Short mmCIF file of C-alpha atoms in Angstrom, two decimals:
data_model
loop_
_atom_site.label_atom_id
_atom_site.label_comp_id
_atom_site.label_asym_id
_atom_site.label_seq_id
_atom_site.Cartn_x
_atom_site.Cartn_y
_atom_site.Cartn_z
CA MET A 44 0.00 0.00 0.00
CA LEU A 45 1.40 3.37 -0.96
CA ARG A 46 1.73 6.05 1.69
CA PHE A 47 1.23 9.76 1.22
CA PRO A 48 4.22 11.82 0.13
CA LEU A 49 6.07 13.90 2.69
CA PHE A 50 3.48 16.67 2.65
CA PHE A 51 0.80 14.28 3.83
CA ALA A 52 3.03 13.31 6.72
CA VAL A 53 1.73 16.48 8.34
CA THR A 54 -1.64 14.91 9.07
CA LEU A 55 -2.18 16.00 12.63
CA SER A 56 -1.62 19.58 13.64
CA LEU A 57 -2.42 20.54 17.18
CA PHE A 58 -1.48 24.08 16.31
CA ALA A 59 -4.60 24.43 14.18
CA ALA A 60 -5.02 28.21 14.35
CA ASP A 61 -4.09 28.69 10.69
CA PRO A 62 -2.55 25.66 9.00
CA THR A 63 -1.97 26.90 5.48
CA LEU A 64 0.18 23.99 4.35
CA PHE A 65 -1.93 23.26 1.28
CA ARG A 66 -2.87 26.13 -0.99
CA THR A 67 -3.98 23.53 -3.54
CA PRO A 68 -5.09 19.95 -2.87
CA THR A 69 -2.45 17.23 -2.63
CA VAL A 70 -3.44 14.08 -4.47
CA ASN A 71 -1.97 10.59 -4.34
CA GLN A 72 -3.24 7.29 -5.76
CA THR A 73 -5.99 6.87 -3.18
CA ASP A 74 -6.69 10.16 -1.38
CA ILE A 75 -6.97 13.93 -1.70
CA VAL A 76 -5.74 16.18 1.12
CA PHE A 77 -6.90 19.78 1.21
CA SER A 78 -7.17 22.81 3.47
CA TYR A 79 -10.60 24.22 4.30
CA ALA A 80 -11.59 26.72 7.00
CA GLY A 81 -8.17 26.52 8.64
CA ASP A 82 -8.15 22.72 8.94
CA LEU A 83 -6.63 19.88 6.94
CA TRP A 84 -9.05 17.36 5.44
CA THR A 85 -8.76 14.09 3.54
CA VAL A 86 -11.21 12.29 1.26
CA HIS A 87 -10.88 9.16 -0.82
CA ARG A 88 -10.43 9.89 -4.54
CA GLY A 89 -13.48 7.77 -5.28
CA GLY A 90 -15.62 10.05 -3.12
CA GLY A 91 -17.14 9.70 0.32
CA GLN A 92 -17.12 11.58 3.58
CA ALA A 93 -14.21 13.99 4.12
CA GLN A 94 -12.40 13.59 7.44
CA ARG A 95 -10.75 16.40 9.36
CA LEU A 96 -7.11 15.69 10.21
CA THR A 97 -6.29 18.68 12.38
CA ALA A 98 -7.14 19.07 16.04
CA GLY A 99 -7.57 22.06 18.28
CA SER A 100 -6.88 20.27 21.56
CA GLY A 101 -4.71 17.47 22.85
CA SER A 102 -7.69 15.25 23.68
CA GLU A 103 -9.12 15.70 20.20
CA ALA A 104 -5.69 15.00 18.70
CA LEU A 105 -5.46 11.67 20.48
CA GLU A 106 -8.94 10.70 19.24
CA ILE A 107 -8.00 11.56 15.65
CA ALA A 108 -4.63 9.80 15.93
CA ALA A 109 -6.34 6.64 17.17
CA LYS A 110 -8.42 6.57 13.97
CA HIS A 111 -5.68 7.80 11.59
CA PRO A 112 -2.17 7.12 12.95
CA PRO A 113 -0.07 10.08 11.79
CA ASP A 114 3.36 9.85 10.20
CA LEU A 115 4.33 13.18 11.69
CA VAL A 116 2.90 15.38 14.43
CA ILE A 117 3.28 19.16 14.63
CA LEU A 118 2.81 19.81 18.31
CA ASP A 119 2.16 23.04 20.18
CA LEU A 120 3.52 22.34 23.68
CA GLY A 121 1.28 25.03 25.15
CA LEU A 122 -1.99 23.10 24.77
CA PRO A 123 -4.91 24.25 26.90
CA ASP A 124 -6.14 20.81 27.97
CA LEU A 125 -3.11 18.48 27.90
CA ASP A 126 0.59 18.76 28.39
CA GLY A 127 2.40 18.17 25.09
CA VAL A 128 4.37 15.31 26.66
CA ASP A 129 1.07 13.59 27.55
CA VAL A 130 0.00 13.84 23.91
CA ILE A 131 3.26 12.27 22.74
CA HIS A 132 2.84 9.42 25.24
CA GLY A 133 -0.74 8.97 24.07
CA LEU A 134 0.32 8.80 20.43
CA ARG A 135 3.11 6.35 21.16
CA GLY A 136 1.18 4.32 23.72
CA LYS A 137 -0.08 1.57 21.43
CA ALA A 138 3.24 1.12 19.65
CA VAL A 139 5.11 1.03 22.96
CA HIS A 140 2.67 -1.54 24.37
CA GLU A 141 3.07 -3.78 21.30
CA TRP A 142 6.86 -3.49 21.48
CA ALA A 143 6.88 -4.25 25.23
CA THR A 144 4.65 -7.28 24.64
CA ARG A 145 7.18 -8.66 22.16
CA GLN A 146 9.94 -8.09 24.71
CA ALA A 147 7.94 -10.09 27.25
CA TYR A 148 7.83 -13.03 24.83
CA ILE A 149 11.60 -12.86 24.38
CA ALA A 150 12.00 -13.03 28.15
CA LEU A 151 9.44 -15.86 28.29
CA GLY A 152 11.48 -17.87 25.79
CA ASN A 153 14.63 -17.38 27.84
CA LEU A 154 12.78 -18.31 31.05
CA MET A 155 11.47 -21.54 29.50
CA THR A 156 14.89 -22.46 28.08
CA CYS A 157 16.68 -21.91 31.38
CA ALA A 158 13.97 -23.77 33.28
CA ALA A 159 14.28 -26.76 30.92
CA MET A 160 18.04 -26.78 31.44
CA LEU A 161 17.40 -26.98 35.20
CA GLY A 162 14.78 -29.72 34.83
CA VAL A 163 11.89 -27.40 35.71
CA ASP A 164 8.67 -27.78 33.74
CA THR A 165 6.94 -24.71 32.30
CA CYS A 166 3.52 -23.99 30.87
CA PRO A 167 3.02 -20.59 29.13
CA MET A 168 -0.57 -19.36 29.06
CA GLU A 169 -2.58 -16.81 27.14
CA GLY A 170 -6.32 -16.30 26.93
CA PHE A 171 -6.67 -14.96 30.44
CA ILE A 172 -8.48 -11.75 31.37
CA SER A 173 -5.59 -9.31 31.62
CA ALA A 174 -7.56 -6.61 33.47
CA GLU A 175 -8.57 -9.08 36.20
CA TYR A 176 -5.03 -10.39 36.53
CA ASP A 177 -3.76 -6.82 36.78
CA ARG A 178 -6.36 -6.06 39.47
CA VAL A 179 -5.46 -9.10 41.59
CA LEU A 180 -1.74 -8.33 41.32
CA ASN A 181 -2.24 -4.56 41.86
CA LEU A 182 -0.39 -3.82 38.64
CA ALA A 183 -2.26 -0.57 37.89
CA GLU A 184 -0.17 1.41 40.36
CA SER A 185 3.07 -0.06 39.00
CA GLY A 186 2.53 0.96 35.37
CA TYR A 187 2.76 -2.67 34.23
CA THR A 188 0.13 -4.90 32.66
CA SER A 189 -0.01 -8.66 32.16
CA VAL A 190 0.34 -10.07 28.63
CA VAL A 191 1.35 -13.72 29.23
CA ASN A 192 1.59 -16.08 32.21
CA CYS A 193 3.93 -18.96 32.78
CA ALA A 194 3.59 -21.63 35.45
CA LEU A 195 6.82 -23.29 36.57
CA GLY A 196 7.32 -26.35 38.71
CA TYR A 197 8.39 -29.94 39.06
CA ARG A 198 6.09 -32.71 37.87
CA SER A 199 4.65 -34.93 40.52
CA GLU A 200 5.79 -38.53 40.87
CA LYS A 201 2.08 -39.34 41.22
CA ASP A 202 1.21 -37.84 37.81
CA LYS A 203 -0.27 -40.81 35.95
CA ASN A 204 0.05 -38.97 32.59
CA ALA A 205 3.77 -38.22 32.93
CA ASN A 206 4.88 -41.67 31.80
CA LEU A 207 2.37 -42.19 29.01
CA PRO A 208 3.80 -42.33 25.49
CA LYS A 209 3.77 -38.95 23.79
CA VAL A 210 1.69 -38.45 20.66
CA ARG A 211 3.53 -36.57 17.95
CA PHE A 212 2.40 -35.62 14.47
CA ASP A 213 4.56 -36.64 11.55
CA ALA A 214 6.77 -33.77 10.37
CA SER A 215 5.13 -33.91 6.93
CA GLU A 216 1.79 -33.02 8.56
CA LEU A 217 3.25 -29.96 10.29
CA ILE A 218 5.83 -28.61 7.86
CA ARG A 219 5.02 -27.39 4.39
CA LYS A 220 7.95 -26.93 2.01
CA ILE A 221 7.59 -24.04 -0.45
#
């Protein structure tokens, strides 16, 4: 998918008093960006509802950015309703959370490898209700959130399933050569 040229990178302007970046519309293969009544707007070339891309407040900017992630932000640090740093954290929040989640999985892999080397069994788990886990562990005050769980322990000598033969699929059923 093609992205807008550099001029479209200026999609979110919190300093919306008089953005006169576009004296004429900017057109790419899919969209038209234009200035109207002091704001920047975009509309699909095939028609449809135009969407405003500029914001007059930090709260509004975060709402717009959630719908249309900007490539570049022009930020007035003297916003009336939010500190400019809060806006930056809000814009980066999702990307930072996704990155941190991936880091947790790297640590999980290392934990499971080290545990196996020590003869400790592990069982990683997803599908839990993160908000409830966070509540029980009082994570809200810490700034952390749960993304994966991993139980560790030694198997019981009384575990009747531990000595059963393992069922494994043939490699040809699991691996597709391309």
